[in-house]
C-alpha cells in the first residue's frame, strides 16, 4: 500500500474536537463491526434494536450510533446516497483506525474493520422478486472513483470488467467500470439460504444510469437489456444499487472486510415497485446484526 507516513492537515482534515472532518467521529468512538445504511433515519431504526447506546452523533447526512447488541459492540453509520459519499465514509473510518490523530502518522500495526452495508435495490432478473435479499458477491461500480487510485487493478476482477464492456458496447464517454468481490469471510458469515449471492451493478445515479427515463432521452436505451442478458461464468447480473462497488473496492485497497446485502424493492423487468418496504428492511437489519 502506497501512502504518506505523515499526513498533512490539508489531506486529512481533523476537527478541533479531534474528530474526522465529515463524519465527526473520534478514534475512541470507532468500533470494529460497522453496519452501513444510506438513510440517516434508518440509523435510528437500528438503534432501537441495541441493548444500550454508547453515543449518538449526527453531521450532515452522516448519522452514527454505537452500542451493544446481544453483547456485541456494534456501530451503525449512514452514508447518504452515492459512491462519492462512500469514499468519504470509508476513508475517514480507516483513518480513525490506522492514523494517529495526534501525530498524523500512519500506525505501524493495521486495524481491520468489518463493514456490512444494508440497502435497497432493483432486480434485473425475473426470478428475483420484491422482498428478496441479494448479496453483492461481485459489485461493479460505474462511478469511476476507483479509477483515481493506484491500486485499482490489484483489487478488481479485470476479466469481468472487460467482458461487461464488450457485451454492452460501453460508451467511451462513460467512466470505465470496475468490479470488486465482497469479502468472502463476511459473505460466509452473513449469507445463508435466505439470501441470494449475486452480481450487482452500482450505478452512478438513480435515473438515466439505471435506465430510467423521465423527461430526458437515454444515451443507450438498450443498456439495461444488454446488462440483463450478460453472463459471466454462466451467471447473470442480478440487481442495481449505488454504493457496493466503491465500498468493496475502497475496503479491499485499505485492508478491510466489506460486503453489501440489499432488499429488492423494485422489479425492473416487471416494472413493479414497493414503497412499503421498511418492515422487510428492518428484518434484514436484524438478521445482519444477529450474524455479525
PDB file of C-alpha atoms in Angstrom:
ATOM      1  CA  UNK A   1       0.000   0.000   0.000  1.00  0.00           C
ATOM      2  CA  UNK A   2       1.471   3.348  -1.059  1.00  0.00           C
ATOM      3  CA  UNK A   3       0.772   6.083   1.495  1.00  0.00           C
ATOM      4  CA  UNK A   4       2.462   9.023   3.139  1.00  0.00           C
ATOM      5  CA  UNK A   5       3.943   8.264   6.549  1.00  0.00           C
ATOM      6  CA  UNK A   6       2.834  11.630   7.965  1.00  0.00           C
ATOM      7  CA  UNK A   7      -0.386  13.073   6.568  1.00  0.00           C
ATOM      8  CA  UNK A   8      -0.601  16.888   6.333  1.00  0.00           C
ATOM      9  CA  UNK A   9      -3.661  18.844   7.566  1.00  0.00           C
ATOM     10  CA  UNK A  10      -4.806  19.644   4.016  1.00  0.00           C
ATOM     11  CA  UNK A  11      -5.034  15.924   3.150  1.00  0.00           C
ATOM     12  CA  UNK A  12      -6.765  14.677   6.292  1.00  0.00           C
ATOM     13  CA  UNK A  13      -8.792  17.410   7.976  1.00  0.00           C
ATOM     14  CA  UNK A  14      -9.273  16.877  11.712  1.00  0.00           C
ATOM     15  CA  UNK A  15     -11.825  18.971  13.596  1.00  0.00           C
ATOM     16  CA  UNK A  16     -10.886  20.933  16.721  1.00  0.00           C
ATOM     17  CA  UNK A  17     -12.539  18.285  18.900  1.00  0.00           C
ATOM     18  CA  UNK A  18     -10.250  15.600  17.427  1.00  0.00           C
ATOM     19  CA  UNK A  19     -12.890  14.103  15.128  1.00  0.00           C
ATOM     20  CA  UNK A  20     -12.755  13.228  11.416  1.00  0.00           C
ATOM     21  CA  UNK A  21     -13.901  16.149   9.260  1.00  0.00           C
ATOM     22  CA  UNK A  22     -17.111  14.826   7.693  1.00  0.00           C
ATOM     23  CA  UNK A  23     -18.360  12.039   9.955  1.00  0.00           C
ATOM     24  CA  UNK A  24     -17.419  13.853  13.211  1.00  0.00           C
ATOM     25  CA  UNK A  25     -16.214  10.706  14.995  1.00  0.00           C
ATOM     26  CA  UNK A  26     -13.137  10.454  17.207  1.00  0.00           C
ATOM     27  CA  UNK A  27     -10.793   7.451  17.160  1.00  0.00           C
ATOM     28  CA  UNK A  28     -12.030   6.289  20.583  1.00  0.00           C
ATOM     29  CA  UNK A  29     -15.581   6.068  19.195  1.00  0.00           C
ATOM     30  CA  UNK A  30     -14.688   3.604  16.430  1.00  0.00           C
ATOM     31  CA  UNK A  31     -15.952   0.007  16.621  1.00  0.00           C
ATOM     32  CA  UNK A  32     -14.630  -2.959  14.614  1.00  0.00           C
ATOM     33  CA  UNK A  33     -18.079  -4.118  13.440  1.00  0.00           C
ATOM     34  CA  UNK A  34     -19.808  -1.453  11.366  1.00  0.00           C
ATOM     35  CA  UNK A  35     -23.261  -1.512   9.816  1.00  0.00           C
ATOM     36  CA  UNK A  36     -23.666   0.981   6.957  1.00  0.00           C
ATOM     37  CA  UNK A  37     -27.025   2.305   5.725  1.00  0.00           C
ATOM     38  CA  UNK A  38     -27.931   5.022   3.266  1.00  0.00           C
ATOM     39  CA  UNK A  39     -30.752   6.775   5.092  1.00  0.00           C
ATOM     40  CA  UNK A  40     -29.812   8.700   8.288  1.00  0.00           C
ATOM     41  CA  UNK A  41     -33.260   7.836   9.644  1.00  0.00           C
ATOM     42  CA  UNK A  42     -32.504   4.143   9.275  1.00  0.00           C
ATOM     43  CA  UNK A  43     -29.757   4.519  11.900  1.00  0.00           C
ATOM     44  CA  UNK A  44     -32.447   5.318  14.457  1.00  0.00           C
ATOM     45  CA  UNK A  45     -34.264   2.132  13.423  1.00  0.00           C
ATOM     46  CA  UNK A  46     -31.082   0.149  14.104  1.00  0.00           C
ATOM     47  CA  UNK A  47     -30.503   1.956  17.414  1.00  0.00           C
ATOM     48  CA  UNK A  48     -33.897   0.740  18.631  1.00  0.00           C
ATOM     49  CA  UNK A  49     -32.541  -2.816  18.380  1.00  0.00           C
ATOM     50  CA  UNK A  50     -29.495  -2.102  20.568  1.00  0.00           C
ATOM     51  CA  UNK A  51     -29.453  -3.179  24.210  1.00  0.00           C
ATOM     52  CA  UNK A  52     -27.601   0.019  25.144  1.00  0.00           C
ATOM     53  CA  UNK A  53     -26.317   3.172  23.410  1.00  0.00           C
ATOM     54  CA  UNK A  54     -22.767   4.487  23.836  1.00  0.00           C
ATOM     55  CA  UNK A  55     -23.149   7.628  21.725  1.00  0.00           C
ATOM     56  CA  UNK A  56     -25.282   9.251  19.019  1.00  0.00           C
ATOM     57  CA  UNK A  57     -23.530  11.647  16.597  1.00  0.00           C
ATOM     58  CA  UNK A  58     -25.006  13.411  13.561  1.00  0.00           C
ATOM     59  CA  UNK A  59     -23.243  15.562  10.958  1.00  0.00           C
ATOM     60  CA  UNK A  60     -24.779  16.310   7.559  1.00  0.00           C
ATOM     61  CA  UNK A  61     -26.061  13.013   6.143  1.00  0.00           C
ATOM     62  CA  UNK A  62     -23.696  11.048   8.376  1.00  0.00           C
ATOM     63  CA  UNK A  63     -25.570   9.766  11.432  1.00  0.00           C
ATOM     64  CA  UNK A  64     -23.770   7.334  13.749  1.00  0.00           C
ATOM     65  CA  UNK A  65     -24.955   5.352  16.741  1.00  0.00           C
ATOM     66  CA  UNK A  66     -22.804   2.854  18.652  1.00  0.00           C
ATOM     67  CA  UNK A  67     -23.850   0.428  21.339  1.00  0.00           C
ATOM     68  CA  UNK A  68     -24.291  -3.152  22.433  1.00  0.00           C
ATOM     69  CA  UNK A  69     -26.351  -5.706  20.519  1.00  0.00           C
ATOM     70  CA  UNK A  70     -26.666  -9.051  22.303  1.00  0.00           C
ATOM     71  CA  UNK A  71     -23.334  -8.448  23.977  1.00  0.00           C
ATOM     72  CA  UNK A  72     -21.544  -7.369  20.785  1.00  0.00           C
ATOM     73  CA  UNK A  73     -20.011  -3.918  20.213  1.00  0.00           C
ATOM     74  CA  UNK A  74     -21.538  -2.520  17.017  1.00  0.00           C
ATOM     75  CA  UNK A  75     -21.819   0.863  15.347  1.00  0.00           C
ATOM     76  CA  UNK A  76     -24.204   1.942  12.601  1.00  0.00           C
ATOM     77  CA  UNK A  77     -23.416   4.865  10.294  1.00  0.00           C
ATOM     78  CA  UNK A  78     -25.396   6.375   7.434  1.00  0.00           C
ATOM     79  CA  UNK A  79     -23.536   7.264   4.244  1.00  0.00           C
ATOM     80  CA  UNK A  80     -26.218   9.031   2.237  1.00  0.00           C
ATOM     81  CA  UNK A  81     -26.708   8.336  -1.470  1.00  0.00           C
ATOM     82  CA  UNK A  82     -23.930   7.526  -3.922  1.00  0.00           C
ATOM     83  CA  UNK A  83     -20.367   6.292  -4.164  1.00  0.00           C
ATOM     84  CA  UNK A  84     -18.839   9.718  -3.555  1.00  0.00           C
ATOM     85  CA  UNK A  85     -20.220   9.573  -0.012  1.00  0.00           C
ATOM     86  CA  UNK A  86     -18.966   6.015   0.457  1.00  0.00           C
ATOM     87  CA  UNK A  87     -15.437   7.098  -0.443  1.00  0.00           C
ATOM     88  CA  UNK A  88     -15.583   9.768   2.274  1.00  0.00           C
ATOM     89  CA  UNK A  89     -17.001   7.436   4.931  1.00  0.00           C
ATOM     90  CA  UNK A  90     -14.609   4.529   4.298  1.00  0.00           C
ATOM     91  CA  UNK A  91     -11.560   6.809   4.077  1.00  0.00           C
ATOM     92  CA  UNK A  92     -12.391   8.504   7.378  1.00  0.00           C
ATOM     93  CA  UNK A  93     -13.281   5.247   9.152  1.00  0.00           C
ATOM     94  CA  UNK A  94      -9.938   3.831   8.030  1.00  0.00           C
ATOM     95  CA  UNK A  95      -8.152   6.958   9.239  1.00  0.00           C
ATOM     96  CA  UNK A  96      -9.773   6.574  12.667  1.00  0.00           C
ATOM     97  CA  UNK A  97      -8.446   3.015  12.759  1.00  0.00           C
ATOM     98  CA  UNK A  98      -4.999   3.409  11.233  1.00  0.00           C
ATOM     99  CA  UNK A  99      -3.819   7.006  11.640  1.00  0.00           C
ATOM    100  CA  UNK A 100      -2.652   8.553  14.911  1.00  0.00           C
ATOM    101  CA  UNK A 101      -4.763  11.732  15.051  1.00  0.00           C
ATOM    102  CA  UNK A 102      -2.247  13.455  17.357  1.00  0.00           C
ATOM    103  CA  UNK A 103       0.928  12.856  15.320  1.00  0.00           C
ATOM    104  CA  UNK A 104      -0.788  12.359  11.920  1.00  0.00           C
ATOM    105  CA  UNK A 105       1.419   9.328  11.367  1.00  0.00           C
ATOM    106  CA  UNK A 106       0.170   6.044   9.961  1.00  0.00           C
ATOM    107  CA  UNK A 107       0.126   3.483  12.747  1.00  0.00           C
ATOM    108  CA  UNK A 108       2.642   0.623  12.432  1.00  0.00           C
ATOM    109  CA  UNK A 109       0.024  -2.044  13.165  1.00  0.00           C
ATOM    110  CA  UNK A 110      -3.005  -2.278  10.890  1.00  0.00           C
ATOM    111  CA  UNK A 111      -6.512  -2.482  12.387  1.00  0.00           C
ATOM    112  CA  UNK A 112      -9.062  -4.322  10.248  1.00  0.00           C
ATOM    113  CA  UNK A 113     -12.707  -3.259  10.195  1.00  0.00           C
ATOM    114  CA  UNK A 114     -15.761  -5.332   9.247  1.00  0.00           C
ATOM    115  CA  UNK A 115     -18.236  -3.274   7.198  1.00  0.00           C
ATOM    116  CA  UNK A 116     -21.625  -4.541   6.040  1.00  0.00           C
ATOM    117  CA  UNK A 117     -23.880  -2.282   4.012  1.00  0.00           C
ATOM    118  CA  UNK A 118     -27.616  -2.961   4.150  1.00  0.00           C
ATOM    119  CA  UNK A 119     -29.533  -1.242   1.389  1.00  0.00           C
ATOM    120  CA  UNK A 120     -32.371  -1.379  -1.110  1.00  0.00           C
ATOM    121  CA  UNK A 121     -32.154  -2.399  -4.724  1.00  0.00           C
ATOM    122  CA  UNK A 122     -33.914  -3.097  -8.000  1.00  0.00           C
ATOM    123  CA  UNK A 123     -33.751  -6.589  -9.505  1.00  0.00           C
ATOM    124  CA  UNK A 124     -32.719  -7.181 -13.110  1.00  0.00           C
ATOM    125  CA  UNK A 125     -33.783 -10.820 -13.426  1.00  0.00           C
ATOM    126  CA  UNK A 126     -37.366 -12.191 -13.469  1.00  0.00           C
ATOM    127  CA  UNK A 127     -36.657 -14.758 -10.740  1.00  0.00           C
ATOM    128  CA  UNK A 128     -35.758 -12.059  -8.180  1.00  0.00           C
ATOM    129  CA  UNK A 129     -38.801 -10.569  -6.520  1.00  0.00           C
ATOM    130  CA  UNK A 130     -39.750  -7.737  -4.173  1.00  0.00           C
ATOM    131  CA  UNK A 131     -38.656  -8.649  -0.657  1.00  0.00           C
ATOM    132  CA  UNK A 132     -35.771 -10.912  -1.724  1.00  0.00           C
ATOM    133  CA  UNK A 133     -32.327 -10.342  -0.186  1.00  0.00           C
ATOM    134  CA  UNK A 134     -29.311 -10.177  -2.532  1.00  0.00           C
ATOM    135  CA  UNK A 135     -25.629 -10.172  -1.567  1.00  0.00           C
ATOM    136  CA  UNK A 136     -23.315  -8.303  -3.951  1.00  0.00           C
ATOM    137  CA  UNK A 137     -20.800 -11.122  -4.274  1.00  0.00           C
ATOM    138  CA  UNK A 138     -19.338  -9.108  -7.149  1.00  0.00           C
ATOM    139  CA  UNK A 139     -20.099  -5.390  -7.379  1.00  0.00           C
ATOM    140  CA  UNK A 140     -19.384  -3.269 -10.434  1.00  0.00           C
ATOM    141  CA  UNK A 141     -19.007   0.460  -9.863  1.00  0.00           C
ATOM    142  CA  UNK A 142     -19.828   2.746 -12.790  1.00  0.00           C
ATOM    143  CA  UNK A 143     -18.901   5.972 -10.960  1.00  0.00           C
ATOM    144  CA  UNK A 144     -15.177   5.863 -11.807  1.00  0.00           C
ATOM    145  CA  UNK A 145     -13.961   6.611  -8.263  1.00  0.00           C
ATOM    146  CA  UNK A 146     -11.630   3.623  -8.010  1.00  0.00           C
ATOM    147  CA  UNK A 147     -10.000   4.670 -11.288  1.00  0.00           C
ATOM    148  CA  UNK A 148      -8.310   7.518  -9.392  1.00  0.00           C
ATOM    149  CA  UNK A 149      -6.435   5.081  -7.115  1.00  0.00           C
ATOM    150  CA  UNK A 150      -3.145   3.408  -7.996  1.00  0.00           C
ATOM    151  CA  UNK A 151      -4.231   0.023  -6.571  1.00  0.00           C
ATOM    152  CA  UNK A 152      -7.385  -0.136  -8.713  1.00  0.00           C
ATOM    153  CA  UNK A 153      -6.330  -3.062 -10.928  1.00  0.00           C
ATOM    154  CA  UNK A 154      -4.928  -5.035  -7.982  1.00  0.00           C
ATOM    155  CA  UNK A 155      -8.346  -5.358  -6.308  1.00  0.00           C
ATOM    156  CA  UNK A 156     -10.559  -5.680  -9.394  1.00  0.00           C
ATOM    157  CA  UNK A 157     -11.838  -8.580 -11.493  1.00  0.00           C
ATOM    158  CA  UNK A 158     -10.417  -7.360 -14.800  1.00  0.00           C
ATOM    159  CA  UNK A 159     -11.937 -10.195 -16.833  1.00  0.00           C
ATOM    160  CA  UNK A 160     -15.451  -9.363 -15.620  1.00  0.00           C
ATOM    161  CA  UNK A 161     -14.985  -5.678 -16.438  1.00  0.00           C
ATOM    162  CA  UNK A 162     -13.626  -6.421 -19.892  1.00  0.00           C
ATOM    163  CA  UNK A 163     -16.438  -8.812 -20.779  1.00  0.00           C
ATOM    164  CA  UNK A 164     -19.146  -6.464 -19.464  1.00  0.00           C
ATOM    165  CA  UNK A 165     -17.790  -3.577 -21.527  1.00  0.00           C
ATOM    166  CA  UNK A 166     -17.572  -5.723 -24.627  1.00  0.00           C
ATOM    167  CA  UNK A 167     -21.061  -7.197 -24.232  1.00  0.00           C
ATOM    168  CA  UNK A 168     -22.762  -3.860 -23.597  1.00  0.00           C
ATOM    169  CA  UNK A 169     -20.758  -1.755 -26.050  1.00  0.00           C
ATOM    170  CA  UNK A 170     -19.784   0.509 -23.168  1.00  0.00           C
ATOM    171  CA  UNK A 171     -19.672   4.104 -24.418  1.00  0.00           C
ATOM    172  CA  UNK A 172     -16.257   5.830 -24.290  1.00  0.00           C
ATOM    173  CA  UNK A 173     -17.826   8.912 -22.669  1.00  0.00           C
ATOM    174  CA  UNK A 174     -18.759   6.854 -19.600  1.00  0.00           C
ATOM    175  CA  UNK A 175     -16.342   6.137 -16.740  1.00  0.00           C
ATOM    176  CA  UNK A 176     -14.661   2.737 -17.078  1.00  0.00           C
ATOM    177  CA  UNK A 177     -16.440   0.253 -14.782  1.00  0.00           C
ATOM    178  CA  UNK A 178     -14.593  -1.611 -12.027  1.00  0.00           C
ATOM    179  CA  UNK A 179     -15.623  -4.905 -10.412  1.00  0.00           C
ATOM    180  CA  UNK A 180     -14.673  -5.932  -6.860  1.00  0.00           C
ATOM    181  CA  UNK A 181     -15.537  -9.088  -4.917  1.00  0.00           C
ATOM    182  CA  UNK A 182     -17.110  -8.876  -1.487  1.00  0.00           C
ATOM    183  CA  UNK A 183     -15.011 -10.201   1.363  1.00  0.00           C
ATOM    184  CA  UNK A 184     -15.579 -13.984   1.355  1.00  0.00           C
ATOM    185  CA  UNK A 185     -15.316 -14.291   5.150  1.00  0.00           C
ATOM    186  CA  UNK A 186     -18.107 -11.756   5.645  1.00  0.00           C
ATOM    187  CA  UNK A 187     -20.225 -13.307   2.900  1.00  0.00           C
ATOM    188  CA  UNK A 188     -19.925 -16.726   4.541  1.00  0.00           C
ATOM    189  CA  UNK A 189     -20.763 -15.243   7.951  1.00  0.00           C
ATOM    190  CA  UNK A 190     -23.770 -13.179   6.844  1.00  0.00           C
ATOM    191  CA  UNK A 191     -25.091 -15.201   3.924  1.00  0.00           C
ATOM    192  CA  UNK A 192     -27.483 -18.141   4.372  1.00  0.00           C
ATOM    193  CA  UNK A 193     -30.161 -19.816   2.272  1.00  0.00           C
ATOM    194  CA  UNK A 194     -32.349 -16.761   2.843  1.00  0.00           C
ATOM    195  CA  UNK A 195     -30.013 -14.620   0.714  1.00  0.00           C
ATOM    196  CA  UNK A 196     -29.146 -14.813  -2.986  1.00  0.00           C
ATOM    197  CA  UNK A 197     -25.476 -14.374  -3.933  1.00  0.00           C
ATOM    198  CA  UNK A 198     -25.464 -12.137  -6.967  1.00  0.00           C
ATOM    199  CA  UNK A 199     -23.576  -9.822  -9.288  1.00  0.00           C
ATOM    200  CA  UNK A 200     -24.526  -6.195  -8.607  1.00  0.00           C
ATOM    201  CA  UNK A 201     -24.190  -3.040 -10.704  1.00  0.00           C
ATOM    202  CA  UNK A 202     -23.511   0.046  -8.584  1.00  0.00           C
ATOM    203  CA  UNK A 203     -24.857   2.803 -10.796  1.00  0.00           C
ATOM    204  CA  UNK A 204     -23.504   6.349 -10.654  1.00  0.00           C
ATOM    205  CA  UNK A 205     -27.053   7.747 -10.490  1.00  0.00           C
ATOM    206  CA  UNK A 206     -30.654   6.705  -9.899  1.00  0.00           C
ATOM    207  CA  UNK A 207     -32.335   7.702 -13.150  1.00  0.00           C
ATOM    208  CA  UNK A 208     -30.506   7.551 -16.524  1.00  0.00           C
ATOM    209  CA  UNK A 209     -27.563   5.471 -15.194  1.00  0.00           C
ATOM    210  CA  UNK A 210     -30.105   2.797 -14.211  1.00  0.00           C
ATOM    211  CA  UNK A 211     -32.022   3.074 -17.477  1.00  0.00           C
ATOM    212  CA  UNK A 212     -34.859   5.211 -16.102  1.00  0.00           C
ATOM    213  CA  UNK A 213     -36.284   7.777 -18.492  1.00  0.00           C
ATOM    214  CA  UNK A 214     -38.395  10.621 -17.123  1.00  0.00           C
ATOM    215  CA  UNK A 215     -38.104  13.681 -19.407  1.00  0.00           C
ATOM    216  CA  UNK A 216     -34.629  13.195 -20.891  1.00  0.00           C
ATOM    217  CA  UNK A 217     -33.638  10.656 -23.540  1.00  0.00           C
ATOM    218  CA  UNK A 218     -31.048   7.964 -22.713  1.00  0.00           C
ATOM    219  CA  UNK A 219     -27.663   7.760 -24.438  1.00  0.00           C
ATOM    220  CA  UNK A 220     -28.186   3.987 -24.768  1.00  0.00           C
ATOM    221  CA  UNK A 221     -31.840   2.957 -24.373  1.00  0.00           C
ATOM    222  CA  UNK A 222     -30.828  -0.711 -24.638  1.00  0.00           C
ATOM    223  CA  UNK A 223     -28.235  -0.690 -21.854  1.00  0.00           C
ATOM    224  CA  UNK A 224     -30.477  -2.394 -19.273  1.00  0.00           C
ATOM    225  CA  UNK A 225     -31.420  -5.134 -21.731  1.00  0.00           C
ATOM    226  CA  UNK A 226     -27.740  -5.698 -22.514  1.00  0.00           C
ATOM    227  CA  UNK A 227     -26.878  -5.910 -18.814  1.00  0.00           C
ATOM    228  CA  UNK A 228     -29.772  -8.310 -18.189  1.00  0.00           C
ATOM    229  CA  UNK A 229     -28.541 -10.642 -20.958  1.00  0.00           C
ATOM    230  CA  UNK A 230     -24.883 -10.525 -19.841  1.00  0.00           C
ATOM    231  CA  UNK A 231     -23.434 -13.698 -18.314  1.00  0.00           C
ATOM    232  CA  UNK A 232     -20.086 -14.213 -16.587  1.00  0.00           C
ATOM    233  CA  UNK A 233     -19.158 -17.830 -15.928  1.00  0.00           C
ATOM    234  CA  UNK A 234     -22.804 -18.598 -16.659  1.00  0.00           C
ATOM    235  CA  UNK A 235     -24.159 -16.217 -14.012  1.00  0.00           C
ATOM    236  CA  UNK A 236     -26.222 -13.061 -14.638  1.00  0.00           C
ATOM    237  CA  UNK A 237     -26.131  -9.556 -13.209  1.00  0.00           C
ATOM    238  CA  UNK A 238     -28.832  -9.633 -10.543  1.00  0.00           C
ATOM    239  CA  UNK A 239     -29.529  -6.085  -9.430  1.00  0.00           C
ATOM    240  CA  UNK A 240     -28.884  -2.339  -9.451  1.00  0.00           C
ATOM    241  CA  UNK A 241     -27.919  -0.190  -6.474  1.00  0.00           C
ATOM    242  CA  UNK A 242     -25.495   2.694  -5.991  1.00  0.00           C
ATOM    243  CA  UNK A 243     -22.731   2.059  -3.441  1.00  0.00           C
ATOM    244  CA  UNK A 244     -21.446  -1.518  -3.136  1.00  0.00           C
ATOM    245  CA  UNK A 245     -18.738  -1.324  -5.822  1.00  0.00           C
ATOM    246  CA  UNK A 246     -16.978   1.637  -4.228  1.00  0.00           C
ATOM    247  CA  UNK A 247     -17.451   0.257  -0.711  1.00  0.00           C
ATOM    248  CA  UNK A 248     -15.917  -3.100  -1.559  1.00  0.00           C
ATOM    249  CA  UNK A 249     -13.136  -1.530  -3.612  1.00  0.00           C
ATOM    250  CA  UNK A 250     -12.113   1.054  -1.012  1.00  0.00           C
ATOM    251  CA  UNK A 251     -12.253  -1.524   1.774  1.00  0.00           C
ATOM    252  CA  UNK A 252     -10.141  -4.025  -0.147  1.00  0.00           C
ATOM    253  CA  UNK A 253      -7.478  -1.437  -1.005  1.00  0.00           C
ATOM    254  CA  UNK A 254      -7.333  -0.318   2.632  1.00  0.00           C
ATOM    255  CA  UNK A 255      -7.190  -3.830   4.074  1.00  0.00           C
ATOM    256  CA  UNK A 256     -10.714  -4.088   5.499  1.00  0.00           C
ATOM    257  CA  UNK A 257     -13.570  -6.556   5.042  1.00  0.00           C
ATOM    258  CA  UNK A 258     -16.738  -5.315   3.333  1.00  0.00           C
ATOM    259  CA  UNK A 259     -19.899  -6.576   1.687  1.00  0.00           C
ATOM    260  CA  UNK A 260     -23.371  -5.373   0.735  1.00  0.00           C
ATOM    261  CA  UNK A 261     -26.736  -7.085   1.060  1.00  0.00           C
ATOM    262  CA  UNK A 262     -29.845  -5.409  -0.341  1.00  0.00           C
ATOM    263  CA  UNK A 263     -33.573  -5.875  -0.100  1.00  0.00           C
ATOM    264  CA  UNK A 264     -35.246  -5.875  -3.507  1.00  0.00           C
ATOM    265  CA  UNK A 265     -37.898  -3.150  -3.602  1.00  0.00           C
ATOM    266  CA  UNK A 266     -38.368  -2.902  -7.391  1.00  0.00           C
ATOM    267  CA  UNK A 267     -38.571  -5.443 -10.212  1.00  0.00           C
ATOM    268  CA  UNK A 268     -37.211  -3.625 -13.238  1.00  0.00           C
ATOM    269  CA  UNK A 269     -38.165  -6.259 -15.815  1.00  0.00           C
ATOM    270  CA  UNK A 270     -41.744  -6.415 -14.477  1.00  0.00           C
ATOM    271  CA  UNK A 271     -41.863  -2.610 -13.907  1.00  0.00           C
ATOM    272  CA  UNK A 272     -43.132  -3.134 -10.331  1.00  0.00           C
ATOM    273  CA  UNK A 273     -42.080  -1.328  -7.150  1.00  0.00           C
ATOM    274  CA  UNK A 274     -42.952  -1.419  -3.459  1.00  0.00           C
ATOM    275  CA  UNK A 275     -42.784   1.729  -1.321  1.00  0.00           C
ATOM    276  CA  UNK A 276     -43.858  -0.121   1.853  1.00  0.00           C
ATOM    277  CA  UNK A 277     -40.520  -1.873   2.237  1.00  0.00           C
ATOM    278  CA  UNK A 278     -39.441  -0.757   5.722  1.00  0.00           C
ATOM    279  CA  UNK A 279     -40.652  -3.887   7.606  1.00  0.00           C
ATOM    280  CA  UNK A 280     -38.661  -6.144   5.274  1.00  0.00           C
ATOM    281  CA  UNK A 281     -35.565  -3.924   5.554  1.00  0.00           C
ATOM    282  CA  UNK A 282     -35.902  -3.927   9.342  1.00  0.00           C
ATOM    283  CA  UNK A 283     -35.925  -7.723   9.284  1.00  0.00           C
ATOM    284  CA  UNK A 284     -32.770  -7.714   7.146  1.00  0.00           C
ATOM    285  CA  UNK A 285     -31.012  -5.305   9.513  1.00  0.00           C
ATOM    286  CA  UNK A 286     -31.787  -7.518  12.486  1.00  0.00           C
ATOM    287  CA  UNK A 287     -30.627 -10.605  10.590  1.00  0.00           C
ATOM    288  CA  UNK A 288     -27.285  -8.975   9.795  1.00  0.00           C
ATOM    289  CA  UNK A 289     -26.832  -7.840  13.403  1.00  0.00           C
ATOM    290  CA  UNK A 290     -27.543 -11.396  14.613  1.00  0.00           C
ATOM    291  CA  UNK A 291     -24.866 -12.793  12.272  1.00  0.00           C
ATOM    292  CA  UNK A 292     -22.214 -10.096  12.751  1.00  0.00           C
TER     293      UNK A 292
END
